[in-house]
Tab-separated table of C-alpha atoms and ligand atoms in Angstrom:
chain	number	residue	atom	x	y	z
A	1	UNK	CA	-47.325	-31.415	56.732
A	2	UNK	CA	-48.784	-30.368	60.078
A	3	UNK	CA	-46.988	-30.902	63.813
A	4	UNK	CA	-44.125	-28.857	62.618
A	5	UNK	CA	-43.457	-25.022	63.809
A	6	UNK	CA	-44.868	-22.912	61.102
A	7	UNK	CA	-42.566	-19.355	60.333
A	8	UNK	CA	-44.536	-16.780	58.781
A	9	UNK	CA	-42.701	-14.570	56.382
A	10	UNK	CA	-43.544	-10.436	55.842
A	11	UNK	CA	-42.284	-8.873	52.868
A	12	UNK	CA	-43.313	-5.940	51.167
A	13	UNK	CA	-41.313	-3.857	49.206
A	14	UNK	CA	-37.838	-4.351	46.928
A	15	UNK	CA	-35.462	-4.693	49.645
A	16	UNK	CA	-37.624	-7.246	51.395
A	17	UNK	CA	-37.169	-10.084	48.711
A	18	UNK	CA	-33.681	-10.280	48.635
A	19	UNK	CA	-33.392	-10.650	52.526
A	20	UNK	CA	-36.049	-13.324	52.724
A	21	UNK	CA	-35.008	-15.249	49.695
A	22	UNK	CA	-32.073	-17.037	51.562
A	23	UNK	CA	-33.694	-17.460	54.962
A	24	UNK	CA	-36.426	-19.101	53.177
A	25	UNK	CA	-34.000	-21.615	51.407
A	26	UNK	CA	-32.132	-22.309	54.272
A	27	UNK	CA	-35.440	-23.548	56.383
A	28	UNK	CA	-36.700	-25.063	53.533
A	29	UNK	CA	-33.423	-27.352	53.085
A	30	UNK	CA	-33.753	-28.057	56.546
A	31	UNK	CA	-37.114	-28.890	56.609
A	32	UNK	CA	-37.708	-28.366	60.095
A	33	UNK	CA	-40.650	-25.765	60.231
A	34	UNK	CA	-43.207	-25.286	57.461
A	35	UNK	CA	-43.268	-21.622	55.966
A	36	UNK	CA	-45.964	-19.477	54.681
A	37	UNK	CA	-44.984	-16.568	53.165
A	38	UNK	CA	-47.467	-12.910	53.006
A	39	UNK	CA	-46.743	-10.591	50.465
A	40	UNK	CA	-48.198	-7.088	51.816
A	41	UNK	CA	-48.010	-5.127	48.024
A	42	UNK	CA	-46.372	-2.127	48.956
A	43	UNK	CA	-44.043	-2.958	46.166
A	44	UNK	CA	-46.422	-4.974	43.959
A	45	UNK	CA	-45.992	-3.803	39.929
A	46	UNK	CA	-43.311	-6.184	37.672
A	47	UNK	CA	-40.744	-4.266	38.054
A	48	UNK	CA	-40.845	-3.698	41.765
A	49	UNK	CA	-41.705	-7.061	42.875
A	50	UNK	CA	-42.426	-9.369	40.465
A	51	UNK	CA	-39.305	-9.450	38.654
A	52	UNK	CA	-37.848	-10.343	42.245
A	53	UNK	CA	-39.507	-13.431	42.929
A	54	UNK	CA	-38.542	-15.026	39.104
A	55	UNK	CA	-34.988	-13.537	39.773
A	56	UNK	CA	-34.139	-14.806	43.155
A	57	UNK	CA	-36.609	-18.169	42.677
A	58	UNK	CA	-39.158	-17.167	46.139
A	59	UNK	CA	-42.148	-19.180	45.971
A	60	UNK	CA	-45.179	-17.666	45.455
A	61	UNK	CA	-46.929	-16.010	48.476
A	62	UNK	CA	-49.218	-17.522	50.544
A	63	UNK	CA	-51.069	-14.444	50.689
A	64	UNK	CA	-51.064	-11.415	48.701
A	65	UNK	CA	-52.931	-8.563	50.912
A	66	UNK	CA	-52.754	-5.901	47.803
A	67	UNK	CA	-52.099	-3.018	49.955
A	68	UNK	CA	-50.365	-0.206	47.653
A	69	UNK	CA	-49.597	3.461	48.153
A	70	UNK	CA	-50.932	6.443	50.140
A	71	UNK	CA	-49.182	8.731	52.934
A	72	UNK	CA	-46.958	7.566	55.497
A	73	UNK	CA	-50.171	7.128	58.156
A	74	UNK	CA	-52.637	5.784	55.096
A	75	UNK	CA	-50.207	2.710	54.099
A	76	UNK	CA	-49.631	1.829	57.817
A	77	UNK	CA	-52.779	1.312	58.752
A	78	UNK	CA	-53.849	-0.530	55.642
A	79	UNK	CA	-50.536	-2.831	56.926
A	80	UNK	CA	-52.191	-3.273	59.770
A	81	UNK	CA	-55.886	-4.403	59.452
A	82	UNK	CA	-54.336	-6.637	56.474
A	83	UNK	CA	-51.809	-8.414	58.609
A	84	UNK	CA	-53.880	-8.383	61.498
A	85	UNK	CA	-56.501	-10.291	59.364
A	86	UNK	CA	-53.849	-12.731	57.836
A	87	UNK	CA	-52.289	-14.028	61.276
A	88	UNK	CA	-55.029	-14.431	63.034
A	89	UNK	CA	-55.928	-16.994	60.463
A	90	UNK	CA	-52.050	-18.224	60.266
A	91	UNK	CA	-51.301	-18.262	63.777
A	92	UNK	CA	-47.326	-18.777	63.194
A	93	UNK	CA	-45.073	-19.594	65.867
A	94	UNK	CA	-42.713	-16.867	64.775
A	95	UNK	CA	-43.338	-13.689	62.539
A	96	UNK	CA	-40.394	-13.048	60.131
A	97	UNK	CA	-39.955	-9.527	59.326
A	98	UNK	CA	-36.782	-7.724	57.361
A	99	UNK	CA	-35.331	-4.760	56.744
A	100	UNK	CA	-36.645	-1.053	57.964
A	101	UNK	CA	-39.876	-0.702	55.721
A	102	UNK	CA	-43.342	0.164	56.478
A	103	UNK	CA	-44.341	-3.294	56.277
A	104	UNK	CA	-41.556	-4.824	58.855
A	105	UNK	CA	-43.192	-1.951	61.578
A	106	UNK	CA	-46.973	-2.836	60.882
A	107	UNK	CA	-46.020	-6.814	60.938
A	108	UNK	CA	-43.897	-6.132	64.128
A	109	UNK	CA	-47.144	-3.853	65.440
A	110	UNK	CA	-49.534	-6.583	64.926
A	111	UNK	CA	-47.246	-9.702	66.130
A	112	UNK	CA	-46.600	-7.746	69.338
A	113	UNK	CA	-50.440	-7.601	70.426
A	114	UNK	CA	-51.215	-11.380	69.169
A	115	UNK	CA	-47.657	-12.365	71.504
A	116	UNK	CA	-46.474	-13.730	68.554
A	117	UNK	CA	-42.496	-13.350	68.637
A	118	UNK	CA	-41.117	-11.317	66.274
A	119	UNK	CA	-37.675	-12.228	64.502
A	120	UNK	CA	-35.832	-9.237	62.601
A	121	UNK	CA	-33.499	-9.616	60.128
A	122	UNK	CA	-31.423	-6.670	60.008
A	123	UNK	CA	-31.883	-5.752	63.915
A	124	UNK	CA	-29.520	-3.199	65.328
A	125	UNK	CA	-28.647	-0.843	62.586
A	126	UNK	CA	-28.834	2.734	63.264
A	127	UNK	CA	-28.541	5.930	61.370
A	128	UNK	CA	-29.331	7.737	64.552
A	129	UNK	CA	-31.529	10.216	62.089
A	130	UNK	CA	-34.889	9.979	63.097
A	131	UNK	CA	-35.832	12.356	59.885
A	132	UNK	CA	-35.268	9.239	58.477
A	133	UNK	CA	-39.074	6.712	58.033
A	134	UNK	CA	-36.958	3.832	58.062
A	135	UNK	CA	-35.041	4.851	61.211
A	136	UNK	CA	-38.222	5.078	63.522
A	137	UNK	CA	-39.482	1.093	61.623
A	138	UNK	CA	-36.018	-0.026	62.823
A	139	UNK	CA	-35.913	1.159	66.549
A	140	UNK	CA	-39.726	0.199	66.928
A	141	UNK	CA	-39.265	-3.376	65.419
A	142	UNK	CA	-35.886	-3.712	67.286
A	143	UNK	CA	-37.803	-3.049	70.295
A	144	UNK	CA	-40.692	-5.416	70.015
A	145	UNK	CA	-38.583	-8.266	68.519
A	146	UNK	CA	-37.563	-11.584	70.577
A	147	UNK	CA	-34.924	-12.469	67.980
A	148	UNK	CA	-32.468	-9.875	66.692
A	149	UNK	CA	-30.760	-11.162	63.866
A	150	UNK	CA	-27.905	-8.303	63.447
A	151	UNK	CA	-25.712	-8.152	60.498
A	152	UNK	CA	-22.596	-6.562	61.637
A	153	UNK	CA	-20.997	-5.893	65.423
A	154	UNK	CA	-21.884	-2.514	65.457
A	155	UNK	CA	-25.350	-3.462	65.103
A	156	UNK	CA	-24.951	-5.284	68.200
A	157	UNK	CA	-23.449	-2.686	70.241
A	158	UNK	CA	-26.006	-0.339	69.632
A	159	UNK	CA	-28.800	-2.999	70.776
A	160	UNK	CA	-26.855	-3.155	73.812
A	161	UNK	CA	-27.010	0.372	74.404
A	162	UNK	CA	-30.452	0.520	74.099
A	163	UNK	CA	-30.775	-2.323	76.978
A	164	UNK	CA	-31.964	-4.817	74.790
A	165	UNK	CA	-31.041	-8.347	76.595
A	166	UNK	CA	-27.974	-10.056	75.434
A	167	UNK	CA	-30.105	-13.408	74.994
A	168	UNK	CA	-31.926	-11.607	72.409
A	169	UNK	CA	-29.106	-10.864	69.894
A	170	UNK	CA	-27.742	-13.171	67.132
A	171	UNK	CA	-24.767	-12.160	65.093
A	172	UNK	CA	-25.476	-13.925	62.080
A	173	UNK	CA	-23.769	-11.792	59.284
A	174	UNK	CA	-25.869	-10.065	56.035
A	175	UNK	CA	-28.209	-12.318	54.609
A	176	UNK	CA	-28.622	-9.966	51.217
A	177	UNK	CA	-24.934	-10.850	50.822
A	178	UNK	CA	-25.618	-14.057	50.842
A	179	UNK	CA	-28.292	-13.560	47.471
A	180	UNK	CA	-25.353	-11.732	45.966
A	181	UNK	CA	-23.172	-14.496	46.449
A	182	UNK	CA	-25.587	-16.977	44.834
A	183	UNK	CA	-26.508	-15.191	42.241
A	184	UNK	CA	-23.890	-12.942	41.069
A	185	UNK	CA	-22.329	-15.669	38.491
A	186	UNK	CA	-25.551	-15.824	36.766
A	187	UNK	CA	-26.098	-11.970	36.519
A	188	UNK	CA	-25.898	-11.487	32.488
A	189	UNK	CA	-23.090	-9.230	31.829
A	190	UNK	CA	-21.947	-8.243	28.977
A	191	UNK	CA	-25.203	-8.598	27.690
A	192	UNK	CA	-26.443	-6.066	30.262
A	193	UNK	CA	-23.891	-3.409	29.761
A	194	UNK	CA	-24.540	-3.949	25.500
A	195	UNK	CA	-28.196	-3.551	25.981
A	196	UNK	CA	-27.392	0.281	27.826
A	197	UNK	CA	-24.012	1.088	25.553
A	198	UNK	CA	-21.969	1.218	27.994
A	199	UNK	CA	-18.414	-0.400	28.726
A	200	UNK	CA	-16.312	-2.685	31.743
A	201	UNK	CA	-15.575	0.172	34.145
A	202	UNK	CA	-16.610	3.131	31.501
A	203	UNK	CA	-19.433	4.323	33.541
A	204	UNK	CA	-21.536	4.582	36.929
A	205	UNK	CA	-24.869	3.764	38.301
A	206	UNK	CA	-26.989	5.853	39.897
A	207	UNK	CA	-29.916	5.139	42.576
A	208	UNK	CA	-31.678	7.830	44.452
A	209	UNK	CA	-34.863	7.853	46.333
A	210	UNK	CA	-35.124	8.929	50.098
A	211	UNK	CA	-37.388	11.087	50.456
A	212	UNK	CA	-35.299	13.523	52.007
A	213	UNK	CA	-33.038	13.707	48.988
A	214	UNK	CA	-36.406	13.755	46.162
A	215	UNK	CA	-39.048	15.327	47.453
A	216	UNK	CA	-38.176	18.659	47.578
A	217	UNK	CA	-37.117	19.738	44.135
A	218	UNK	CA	-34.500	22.555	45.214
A	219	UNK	CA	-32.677	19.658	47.036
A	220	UNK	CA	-33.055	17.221	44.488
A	221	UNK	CA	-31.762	20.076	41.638
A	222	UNK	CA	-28.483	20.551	44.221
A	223	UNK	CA	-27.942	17.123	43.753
A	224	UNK	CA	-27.784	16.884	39.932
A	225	UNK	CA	-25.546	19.691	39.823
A	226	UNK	CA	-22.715	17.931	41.693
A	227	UNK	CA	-23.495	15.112	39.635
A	228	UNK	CA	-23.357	16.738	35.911
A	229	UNK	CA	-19.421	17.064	36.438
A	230	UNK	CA	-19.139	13.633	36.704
A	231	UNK	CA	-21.234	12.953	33.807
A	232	UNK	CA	-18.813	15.038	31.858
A	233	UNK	CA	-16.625	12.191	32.618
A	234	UNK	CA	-18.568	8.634	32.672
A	235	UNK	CA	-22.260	8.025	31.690
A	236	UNK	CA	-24.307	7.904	34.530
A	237	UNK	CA	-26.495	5.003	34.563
A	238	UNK	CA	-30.006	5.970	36.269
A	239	UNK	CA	-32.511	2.959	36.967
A	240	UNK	CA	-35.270	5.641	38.456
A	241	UNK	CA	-37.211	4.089	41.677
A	242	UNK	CA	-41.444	5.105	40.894
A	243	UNK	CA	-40.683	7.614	43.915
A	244	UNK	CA	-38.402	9.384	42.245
A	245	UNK	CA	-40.185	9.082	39.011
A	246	UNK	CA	-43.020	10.962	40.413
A	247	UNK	CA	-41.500	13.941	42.040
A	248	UNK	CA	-39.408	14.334	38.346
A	249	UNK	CA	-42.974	14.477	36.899
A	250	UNK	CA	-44.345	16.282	39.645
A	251	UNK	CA	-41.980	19.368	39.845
A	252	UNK	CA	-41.886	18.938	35.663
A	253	UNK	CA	-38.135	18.695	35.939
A	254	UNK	CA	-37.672	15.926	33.008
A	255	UNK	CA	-35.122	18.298	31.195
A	256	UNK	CA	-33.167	18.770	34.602
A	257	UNK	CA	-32.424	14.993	34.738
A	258	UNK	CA	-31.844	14.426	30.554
A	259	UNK	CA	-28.273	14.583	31.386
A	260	UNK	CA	-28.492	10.857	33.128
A	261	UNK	CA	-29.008	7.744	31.009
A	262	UNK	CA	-32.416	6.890	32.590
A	263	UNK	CA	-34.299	3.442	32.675
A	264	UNK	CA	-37.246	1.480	34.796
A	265	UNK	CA	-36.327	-0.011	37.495
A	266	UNK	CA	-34.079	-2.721	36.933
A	267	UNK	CA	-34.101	-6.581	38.029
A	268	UNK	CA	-31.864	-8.052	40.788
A	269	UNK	CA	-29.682	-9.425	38.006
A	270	UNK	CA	-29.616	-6.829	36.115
A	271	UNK	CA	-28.457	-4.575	38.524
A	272	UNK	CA	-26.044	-6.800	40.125
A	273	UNK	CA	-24.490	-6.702	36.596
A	274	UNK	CA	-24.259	-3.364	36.168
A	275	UNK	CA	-23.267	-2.229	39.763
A	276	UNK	CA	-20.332	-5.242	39.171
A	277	UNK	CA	-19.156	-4.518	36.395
A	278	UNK	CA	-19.523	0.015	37.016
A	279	UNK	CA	-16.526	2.100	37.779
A	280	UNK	CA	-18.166	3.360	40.831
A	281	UNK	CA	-21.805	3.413	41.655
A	282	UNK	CA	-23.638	6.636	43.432
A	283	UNK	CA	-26.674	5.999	45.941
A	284	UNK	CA	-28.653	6.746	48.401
A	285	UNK	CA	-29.803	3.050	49.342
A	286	UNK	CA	-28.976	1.266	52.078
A	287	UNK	CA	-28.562	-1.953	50.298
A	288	UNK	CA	-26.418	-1.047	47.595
A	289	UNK	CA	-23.545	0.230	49.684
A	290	UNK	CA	-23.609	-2.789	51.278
A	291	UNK	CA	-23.277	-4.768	48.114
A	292	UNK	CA	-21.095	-2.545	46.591
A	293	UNK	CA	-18.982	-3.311	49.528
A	294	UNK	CA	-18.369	-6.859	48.591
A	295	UNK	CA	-18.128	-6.228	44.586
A	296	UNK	CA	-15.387	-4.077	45.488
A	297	UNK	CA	-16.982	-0.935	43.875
A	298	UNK	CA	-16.263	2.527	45.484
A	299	UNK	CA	-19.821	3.498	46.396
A	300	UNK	CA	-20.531	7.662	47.002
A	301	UNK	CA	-23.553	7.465	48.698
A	302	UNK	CA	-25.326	10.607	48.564
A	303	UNK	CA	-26.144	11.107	52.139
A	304	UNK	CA	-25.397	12.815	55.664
A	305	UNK	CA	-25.127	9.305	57.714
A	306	UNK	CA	-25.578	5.750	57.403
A	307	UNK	CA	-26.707	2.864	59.637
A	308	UNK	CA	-24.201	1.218	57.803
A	309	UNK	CA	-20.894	2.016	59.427
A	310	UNK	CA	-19.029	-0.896	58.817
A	311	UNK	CA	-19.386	-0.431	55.102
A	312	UNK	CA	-17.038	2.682	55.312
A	313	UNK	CA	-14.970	1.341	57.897
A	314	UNK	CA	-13.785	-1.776	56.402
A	315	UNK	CA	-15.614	-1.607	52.307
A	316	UNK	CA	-15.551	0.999	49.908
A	317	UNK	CA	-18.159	3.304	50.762
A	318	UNK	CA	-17.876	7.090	51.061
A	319	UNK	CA	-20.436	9.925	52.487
A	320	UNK	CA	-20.171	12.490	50.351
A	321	UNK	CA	-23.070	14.145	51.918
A	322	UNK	CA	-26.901	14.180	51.153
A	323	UNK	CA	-26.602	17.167	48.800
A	324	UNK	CA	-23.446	15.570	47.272
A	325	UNK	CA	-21.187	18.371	48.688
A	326	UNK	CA	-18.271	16.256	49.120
A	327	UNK	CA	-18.559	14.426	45.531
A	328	UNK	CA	-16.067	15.993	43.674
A	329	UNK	CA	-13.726	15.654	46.126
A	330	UNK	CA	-13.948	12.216	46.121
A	331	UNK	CA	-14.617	11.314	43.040
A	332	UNK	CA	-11.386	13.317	42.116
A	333	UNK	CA	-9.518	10.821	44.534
A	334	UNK	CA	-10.956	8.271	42.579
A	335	UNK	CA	-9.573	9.430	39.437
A	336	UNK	CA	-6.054	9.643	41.053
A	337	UNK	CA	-5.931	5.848	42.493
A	338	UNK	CA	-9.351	3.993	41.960
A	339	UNK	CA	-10.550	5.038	44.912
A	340	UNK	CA	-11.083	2.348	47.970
A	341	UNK	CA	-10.901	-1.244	47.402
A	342	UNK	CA	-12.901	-2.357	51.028
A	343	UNK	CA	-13.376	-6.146	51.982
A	344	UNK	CA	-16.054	-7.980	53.108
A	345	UNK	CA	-16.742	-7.738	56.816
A	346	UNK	CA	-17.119	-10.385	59.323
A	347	UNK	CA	-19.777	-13.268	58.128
A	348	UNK	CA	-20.751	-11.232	55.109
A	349	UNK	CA	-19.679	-14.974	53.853
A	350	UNK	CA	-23.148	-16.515	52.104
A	351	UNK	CA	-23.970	-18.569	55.241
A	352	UNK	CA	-25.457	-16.020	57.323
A	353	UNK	CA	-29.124	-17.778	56.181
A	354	UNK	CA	-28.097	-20.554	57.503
A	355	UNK	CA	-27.004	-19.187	60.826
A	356	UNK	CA	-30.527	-17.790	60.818
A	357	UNK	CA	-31.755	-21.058	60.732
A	358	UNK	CA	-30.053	-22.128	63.623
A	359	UNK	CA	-31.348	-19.482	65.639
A	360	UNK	CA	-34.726	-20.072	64.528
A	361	UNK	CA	-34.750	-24.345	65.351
A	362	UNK	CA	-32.792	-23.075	69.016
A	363	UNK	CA	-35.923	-21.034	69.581
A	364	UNK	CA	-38.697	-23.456	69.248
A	365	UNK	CA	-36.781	-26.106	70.726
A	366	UNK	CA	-35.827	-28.472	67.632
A	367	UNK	CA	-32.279	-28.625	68.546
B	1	UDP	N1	-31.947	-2.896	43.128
B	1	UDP	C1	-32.420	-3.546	41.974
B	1	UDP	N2	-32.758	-2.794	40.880
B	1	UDP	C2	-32.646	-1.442	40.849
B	1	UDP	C3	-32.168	-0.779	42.020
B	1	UDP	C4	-31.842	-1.542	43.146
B	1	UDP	O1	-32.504	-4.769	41.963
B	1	UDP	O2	-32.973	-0.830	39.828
B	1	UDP	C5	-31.626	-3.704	44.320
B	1	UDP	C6	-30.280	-3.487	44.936
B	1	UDP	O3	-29.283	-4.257	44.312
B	1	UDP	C7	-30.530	-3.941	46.360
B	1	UDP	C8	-31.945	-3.489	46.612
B	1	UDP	O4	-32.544	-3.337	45.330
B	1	UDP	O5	-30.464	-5.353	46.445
B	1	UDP	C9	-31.970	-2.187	47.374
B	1	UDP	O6	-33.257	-1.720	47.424
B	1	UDP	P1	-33.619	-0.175	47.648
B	1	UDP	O7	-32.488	0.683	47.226
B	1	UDP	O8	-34.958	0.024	47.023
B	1	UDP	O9	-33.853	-0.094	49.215
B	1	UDP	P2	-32.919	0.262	50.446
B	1	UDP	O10	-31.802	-0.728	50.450
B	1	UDP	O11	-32.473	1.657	50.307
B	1	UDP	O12	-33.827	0.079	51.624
């Protein structure tokens, strides 16, 4: 139908699809705007992608603009010609971007120039590490945004910090914990846990793939010896991210990681099953401490900082340092009393899509 607003989606890589998913529902139900949605390909194999859209129900992209790997620099500017090429052929009334990838900064790069206005999901979180790829997507974005969509309070403050205008921020809560809400009935355990041996609360997951904790194999080989005590204890689950994959193969360390129970990449459901139904789950991600937050699952994350305060303030995640120093400290805590047990911050409630929604229709003047 034409004469309504038309929102443009970006998403590009795993964490993108379960961020969308839920904003695109909640428009859809509405039925206010009409959606298109582009698909960039960072992530674009089965298991990275594919597996997301069946899982979470997306509908299939409007565009696909098959842009894969390369360096840091080669991948952006791919990003850019593609999406620059795609809306000036959309022409959306807003650009939708999520998240902290490469594909949120090109989008936001490209929307900025065309005076498109730029809605992030996610706005406002900081790990004030600008070693950190993501960090330097997030501030950019954040900056060229017109809608700031923040998840939790803190991510508010620090937009306010940085000067950005209070019109401009929206507390709406976490939209990925609304997915996890919706879906985390359907996630197939015990099937799950049969198909990989292991037991209700007899073992942990593992996900690791910042750069900064993979690349260099003397820092990755620090990490697996503070993990190979817990091992000893519970089987450590290891879904390995391609990234990760590579630098194993790369820096021939297969027999340094045979300790870990390693598999592809899992599916959202999947995983949600396995990180729900784990004793305590180990990470570098940014999304799984969140979710781990509201399954109630002590997360170590295996890092220095996060720009995700609120999970350690108020949910069960613990830094136990991006070379793991502080892991057998903690995971000897949990041992003694189950370690933390966390709640679910403010509007991490399954309607924070909908909120988004709202914001959105304000914006273009359809209510
Ligand atoms: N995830 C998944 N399968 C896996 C590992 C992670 O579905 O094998 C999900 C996880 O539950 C979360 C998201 O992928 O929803 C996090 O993505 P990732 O760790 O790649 O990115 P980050 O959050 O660190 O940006």
């Amino acid at each position: 139908m034409t004469g309504r607003p038309k929102v443009l989606h970006v998403v590009g890589a795993r964490p993108n699809f379960m961020k969308v998913a839920p904003v695109m529902e909640a428009l859809a139900v509405r039925g206010l705007v009409q959606q298109r949605l582009i698909h960039t390909g960072q992530h674009s194999d089965e298991r990275m992608a594919d597996v997301f859209f069946r899982d979470l129900g997306l509908p299939r992209p409007d565009r696909d603009l098959g842009v894969g790997g390369g360096s840091q620099a080669e991948q952006t500017a791919a990003l850019l010609v593609r999406i620059e090429e795609a809306l000036e052929e959309e022409r959306p009334d807003i650009v939708v971007v999520v998240g902290d990838v490469n594909s949120t900064l090109a989008a936001s790069l490209v929307a900025a120039k065309a005076a498109i206005p730029i809605a992030h999901v996610e706005a406002g979180l900081r790990s004030f590490d600008l070693s950190m790829p993501e960090e330097i997507n997030r501030i950019v974005t954040d900056r060229l945004a017109s809608i700031l969509l923040t998840p939790s309070r803190d991510a508010d403050l620090n937009l306010r910090r940085e000067g950005v205008p209070e019109e401009k921020i929206h507390f709406v809560g976490n939209v990925m914990i609304d997915t996890l809400r919706r879906h985390r009935e359907r996630a197939p355990w015990p099937e799950v846990g049969a198909r990989f041996g292991v037991e209700e609360r007899r073992f942990a997951v593992l996900t690791l793939h910042r750069p900064g904790n993979v690349d260099e194999a003397a820092t990755f080989s620090r990490i697996l010896d503070r993990l190979e005590p817990v091992a000893r204890k519970l089987p450590i689950l290891f879904p390995v991210h391609p990234r990760t994959a590579r630098r194993v193969a790369e820096n021939g360390m297969e027999e340094r990681v045979s300790f870990l129970k390693r598999t592809e990449p899992l599916g959202y459901l999947d995983f949600l099953a396995l990180m729900d139904h784990a004793a305590i789950v180990l990470t570098d991600s940014g999304g799984v401490q969140e979710e781990t937050t509201v399954l109630g699952v002590p997360c170590f994350t295996l890092r220095d900082n996060t720009e995700r305060p609120v999970t350690i303030a108020q949910g069960t995640n613990t830094l136990v340092g991006a070379d793991g120093r502080d892991l057998a400290a903690a995971f000897l805590e949990f041992e003694r009393d189950g370690g933390k047990r966390g709640r679910a911050p403010e509007k991490w409630d399954g309607a924070a899509a909908t909120r988004v929604a709202e914001v959105f229709e304000r914006f273009l003047g359809l209510s």
